[in-house]
PDB file of N, CA and C in Angstrom:
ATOM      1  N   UNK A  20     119.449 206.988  47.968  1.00 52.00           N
ATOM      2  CA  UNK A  20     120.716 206.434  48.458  1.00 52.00           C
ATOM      3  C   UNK A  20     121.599 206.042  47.270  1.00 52.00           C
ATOM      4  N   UNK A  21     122.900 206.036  47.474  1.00 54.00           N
ATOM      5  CA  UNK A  21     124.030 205.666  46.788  1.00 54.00           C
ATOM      6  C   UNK A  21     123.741 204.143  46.432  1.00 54.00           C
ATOM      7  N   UNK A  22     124.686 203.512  45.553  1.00 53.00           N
ATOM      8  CA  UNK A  22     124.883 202.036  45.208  1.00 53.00           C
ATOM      9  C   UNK A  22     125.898 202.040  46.111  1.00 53.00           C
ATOM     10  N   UNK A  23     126.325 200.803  46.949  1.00 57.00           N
ATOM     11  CA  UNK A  23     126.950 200.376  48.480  1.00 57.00           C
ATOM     12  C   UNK A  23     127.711 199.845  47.548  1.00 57.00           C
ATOM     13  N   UNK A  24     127.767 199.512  46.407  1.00 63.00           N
ATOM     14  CA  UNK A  24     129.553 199.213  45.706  1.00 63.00           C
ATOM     15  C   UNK A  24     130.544 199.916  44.959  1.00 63.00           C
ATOM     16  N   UNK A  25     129.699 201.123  44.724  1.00 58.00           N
ATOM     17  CA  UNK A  25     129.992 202.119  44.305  1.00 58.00           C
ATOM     18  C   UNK A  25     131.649 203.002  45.134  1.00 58.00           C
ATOM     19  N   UNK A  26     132.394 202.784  44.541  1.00 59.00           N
ATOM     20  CA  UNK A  26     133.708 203.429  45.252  1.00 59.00           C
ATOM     21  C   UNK A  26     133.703 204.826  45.184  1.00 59.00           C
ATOM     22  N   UNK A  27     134.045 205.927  45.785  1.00 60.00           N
ATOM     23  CA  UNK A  27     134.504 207.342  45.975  1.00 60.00           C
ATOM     24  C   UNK A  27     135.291 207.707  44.686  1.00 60.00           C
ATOM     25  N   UNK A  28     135.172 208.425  43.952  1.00 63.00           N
ATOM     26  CA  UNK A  28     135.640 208.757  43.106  1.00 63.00           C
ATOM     27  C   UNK A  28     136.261 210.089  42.809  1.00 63.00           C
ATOM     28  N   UNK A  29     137.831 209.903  42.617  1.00 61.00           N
ATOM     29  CA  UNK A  29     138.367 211.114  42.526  1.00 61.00           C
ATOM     30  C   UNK A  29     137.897 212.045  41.426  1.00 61.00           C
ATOM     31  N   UNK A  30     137.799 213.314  41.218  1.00 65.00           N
ATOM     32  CA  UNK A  30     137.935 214.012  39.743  1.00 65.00           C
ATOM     33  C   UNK A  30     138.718 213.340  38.854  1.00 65.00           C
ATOM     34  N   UNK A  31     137.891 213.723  37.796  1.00 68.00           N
ATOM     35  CA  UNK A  31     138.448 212.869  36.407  1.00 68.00           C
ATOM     36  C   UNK A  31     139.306 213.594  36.121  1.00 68.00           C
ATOM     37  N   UNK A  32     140.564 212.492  35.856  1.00 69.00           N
ATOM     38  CA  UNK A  32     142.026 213.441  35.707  1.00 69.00           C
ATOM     39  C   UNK A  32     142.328 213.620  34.077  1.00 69.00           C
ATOM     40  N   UNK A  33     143.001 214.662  33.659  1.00 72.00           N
ATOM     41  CA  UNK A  33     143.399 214.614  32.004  1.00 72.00           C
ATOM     42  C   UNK A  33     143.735 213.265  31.365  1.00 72.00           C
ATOM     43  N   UNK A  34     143.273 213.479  29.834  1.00 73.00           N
ATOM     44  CA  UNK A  34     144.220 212.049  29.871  1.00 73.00           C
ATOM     45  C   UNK A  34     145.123 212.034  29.667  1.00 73.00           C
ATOM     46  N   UNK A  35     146.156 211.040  29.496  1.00 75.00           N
ATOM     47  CA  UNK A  35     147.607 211.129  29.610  1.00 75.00           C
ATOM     48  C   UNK A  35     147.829 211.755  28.080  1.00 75.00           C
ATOM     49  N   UNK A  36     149.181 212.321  27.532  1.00 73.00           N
ATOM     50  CA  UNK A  36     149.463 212.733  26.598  1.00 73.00           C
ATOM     51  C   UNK A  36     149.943 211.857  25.608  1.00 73.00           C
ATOM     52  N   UNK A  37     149.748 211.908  24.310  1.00 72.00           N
ATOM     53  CA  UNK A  37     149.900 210.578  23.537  1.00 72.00           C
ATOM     54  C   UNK A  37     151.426 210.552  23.539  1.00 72.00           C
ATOM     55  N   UNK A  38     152.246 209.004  23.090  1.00 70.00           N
ATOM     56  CA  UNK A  38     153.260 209.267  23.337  1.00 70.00           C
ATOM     57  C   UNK A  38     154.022 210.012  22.315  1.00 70.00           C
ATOM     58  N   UNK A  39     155.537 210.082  22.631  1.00 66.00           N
ATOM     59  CA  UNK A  39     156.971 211.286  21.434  1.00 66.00           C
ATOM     60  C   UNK A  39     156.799 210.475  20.096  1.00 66.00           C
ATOM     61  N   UNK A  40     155.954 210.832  19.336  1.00 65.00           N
ATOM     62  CA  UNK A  40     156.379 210.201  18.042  1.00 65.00           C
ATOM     63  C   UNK A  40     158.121 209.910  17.837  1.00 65.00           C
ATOM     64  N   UNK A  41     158.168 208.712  17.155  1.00 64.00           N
ATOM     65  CA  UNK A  41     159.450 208.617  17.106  1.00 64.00           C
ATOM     66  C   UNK A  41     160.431 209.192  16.114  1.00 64.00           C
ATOM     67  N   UNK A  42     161.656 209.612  16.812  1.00 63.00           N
ATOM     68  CA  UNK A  42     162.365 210.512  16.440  1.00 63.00           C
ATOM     69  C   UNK A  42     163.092 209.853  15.087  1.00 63.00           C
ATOM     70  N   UNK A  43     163.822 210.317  14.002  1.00 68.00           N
ATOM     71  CA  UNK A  43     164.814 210.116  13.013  1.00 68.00           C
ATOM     72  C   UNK A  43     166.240 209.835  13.823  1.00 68.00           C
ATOM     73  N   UNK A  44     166.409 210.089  14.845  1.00 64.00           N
ATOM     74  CA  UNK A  44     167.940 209.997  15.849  1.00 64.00           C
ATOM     75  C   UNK A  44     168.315 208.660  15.699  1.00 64.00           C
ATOM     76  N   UNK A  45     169.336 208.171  15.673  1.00 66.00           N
ATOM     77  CA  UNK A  45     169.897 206.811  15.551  1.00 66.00           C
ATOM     78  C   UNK A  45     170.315 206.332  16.870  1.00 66.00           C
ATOM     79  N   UNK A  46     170.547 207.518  18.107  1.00 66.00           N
ATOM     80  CA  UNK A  46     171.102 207.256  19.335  1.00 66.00           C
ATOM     81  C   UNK A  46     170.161 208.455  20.112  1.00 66.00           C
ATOM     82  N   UNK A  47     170.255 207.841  21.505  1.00 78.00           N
ATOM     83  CA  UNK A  47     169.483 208.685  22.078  1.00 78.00           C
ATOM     84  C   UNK A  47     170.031 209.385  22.891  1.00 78.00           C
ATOM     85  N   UNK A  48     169.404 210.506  23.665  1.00 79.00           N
ATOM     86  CA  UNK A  48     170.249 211.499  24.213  1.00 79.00           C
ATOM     87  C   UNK A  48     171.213 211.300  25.764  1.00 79.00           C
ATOM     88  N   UNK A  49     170.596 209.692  26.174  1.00 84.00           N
ATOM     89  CA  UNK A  49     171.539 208.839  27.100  1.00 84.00           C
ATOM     90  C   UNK A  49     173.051 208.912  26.595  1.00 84.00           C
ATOM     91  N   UNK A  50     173.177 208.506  25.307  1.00 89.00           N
ATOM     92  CA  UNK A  50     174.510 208.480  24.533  1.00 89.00           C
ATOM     93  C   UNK A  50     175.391 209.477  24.729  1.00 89.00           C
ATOM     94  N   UNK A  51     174.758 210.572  24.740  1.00 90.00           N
ATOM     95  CA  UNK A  51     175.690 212.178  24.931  1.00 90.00           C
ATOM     96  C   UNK A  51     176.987 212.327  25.723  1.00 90.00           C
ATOM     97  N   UNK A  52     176.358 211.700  27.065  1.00 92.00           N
ATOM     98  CA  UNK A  52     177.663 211.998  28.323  1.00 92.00           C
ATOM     99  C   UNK A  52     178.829 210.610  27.828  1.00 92.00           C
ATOM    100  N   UNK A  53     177.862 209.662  27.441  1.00 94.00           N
ATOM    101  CA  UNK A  53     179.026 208.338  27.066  1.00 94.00           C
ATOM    102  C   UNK A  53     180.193 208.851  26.415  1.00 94.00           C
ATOM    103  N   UNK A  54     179.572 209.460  24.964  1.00 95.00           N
ATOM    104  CA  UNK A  54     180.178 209.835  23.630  1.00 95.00           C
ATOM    105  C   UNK A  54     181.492 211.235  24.693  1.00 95.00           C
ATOM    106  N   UNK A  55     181.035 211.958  25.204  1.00 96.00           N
ATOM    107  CA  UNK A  55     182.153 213.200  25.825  1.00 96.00           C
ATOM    108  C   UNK A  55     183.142 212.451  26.998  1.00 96.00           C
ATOM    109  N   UNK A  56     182.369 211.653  27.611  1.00 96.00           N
ATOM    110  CA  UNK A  56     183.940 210.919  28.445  1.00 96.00           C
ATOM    111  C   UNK A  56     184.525 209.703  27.899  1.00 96.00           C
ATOM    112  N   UNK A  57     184.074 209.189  26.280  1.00 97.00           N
ATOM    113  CA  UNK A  57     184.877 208.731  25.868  1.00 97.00           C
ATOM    114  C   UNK A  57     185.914 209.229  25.407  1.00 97.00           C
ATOM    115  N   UNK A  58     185.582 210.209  24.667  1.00 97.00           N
ATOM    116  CA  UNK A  58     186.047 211.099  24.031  1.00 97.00           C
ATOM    117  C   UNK A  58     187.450 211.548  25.060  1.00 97.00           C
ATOM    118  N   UNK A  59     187.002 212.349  26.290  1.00 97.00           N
ATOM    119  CA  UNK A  59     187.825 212.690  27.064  1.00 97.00           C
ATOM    120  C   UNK A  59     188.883 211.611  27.486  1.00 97.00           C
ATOM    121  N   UNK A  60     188.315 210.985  27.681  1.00 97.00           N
ATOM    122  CA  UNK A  60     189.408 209.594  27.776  1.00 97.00           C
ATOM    123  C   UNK A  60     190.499 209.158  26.896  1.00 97.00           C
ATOM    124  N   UNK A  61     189.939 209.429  25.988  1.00 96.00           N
ATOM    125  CA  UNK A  61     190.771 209.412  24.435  1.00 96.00           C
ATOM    126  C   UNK A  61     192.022 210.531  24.415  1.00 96.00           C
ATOM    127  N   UNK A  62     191.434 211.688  24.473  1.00 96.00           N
ATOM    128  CA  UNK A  62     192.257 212.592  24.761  1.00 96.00           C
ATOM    129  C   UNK A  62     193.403 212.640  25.807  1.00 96.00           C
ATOM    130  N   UNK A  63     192.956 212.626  26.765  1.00 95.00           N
ATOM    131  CA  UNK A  63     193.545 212.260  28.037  1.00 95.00           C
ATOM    132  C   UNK A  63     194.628 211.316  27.910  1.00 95.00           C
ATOM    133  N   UNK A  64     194.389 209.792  27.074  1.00 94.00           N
ATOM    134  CA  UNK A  64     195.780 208.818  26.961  1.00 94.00           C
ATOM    135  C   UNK A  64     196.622 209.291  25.852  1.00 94.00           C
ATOM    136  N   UNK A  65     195.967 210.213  24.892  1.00 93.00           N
ATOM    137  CA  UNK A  65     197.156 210.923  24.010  1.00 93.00           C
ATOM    138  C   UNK A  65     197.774 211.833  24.563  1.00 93.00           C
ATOM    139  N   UNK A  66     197.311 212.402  25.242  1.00 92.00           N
ATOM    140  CA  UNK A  66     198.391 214.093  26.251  1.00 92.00           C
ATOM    141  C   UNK A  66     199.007 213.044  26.927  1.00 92.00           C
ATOM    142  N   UNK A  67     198.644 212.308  27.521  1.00 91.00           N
ATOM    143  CA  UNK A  67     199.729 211.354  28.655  1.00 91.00           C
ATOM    144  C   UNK A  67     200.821 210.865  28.072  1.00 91.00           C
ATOM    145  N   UNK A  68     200.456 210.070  26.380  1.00 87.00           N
ATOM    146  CA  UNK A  68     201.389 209.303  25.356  1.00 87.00           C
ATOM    147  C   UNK A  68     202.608 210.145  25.419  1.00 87.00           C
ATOM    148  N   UNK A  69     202.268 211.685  25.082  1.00 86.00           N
ATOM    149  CA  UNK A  69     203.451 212.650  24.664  1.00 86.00           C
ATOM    150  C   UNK A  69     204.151 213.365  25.952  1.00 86.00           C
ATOM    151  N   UNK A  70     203.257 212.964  26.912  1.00 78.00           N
ATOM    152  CA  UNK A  70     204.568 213.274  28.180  1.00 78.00           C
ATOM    153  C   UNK A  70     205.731 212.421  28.393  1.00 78.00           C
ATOM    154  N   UNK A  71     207.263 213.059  28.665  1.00 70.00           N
ATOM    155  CA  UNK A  71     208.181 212.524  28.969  1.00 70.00           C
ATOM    156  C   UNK A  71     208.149 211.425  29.971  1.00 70.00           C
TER     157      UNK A  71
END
């Protein structure tokens, strides 16, 4: 017979992958979309500046 405390046990799963060594980047790739609709924004109140 089994040990009665013994829980059901799934297959042993991989182990997890170690983590992203850390990068040399100063900003992370969250920053990207910030940095282009600032940007666009920027742009955007100068084309507006030079309309009549």
């Amino acid at each position: 017979m089994s040990d009665p405390q013994a829980a059901p046990q799934a297959p042993a799963a991989p182990p997890p992958p170690p983590p992203p060594a850390p990068s040399k980047r100063l900003w992370s790739r969250a920053a990207i979309p910030v940095v282009v609709a600032g940007l666009g924004g920027v742009l955007l109140v100068l084309y507006a500046w030079r309309l009549p």
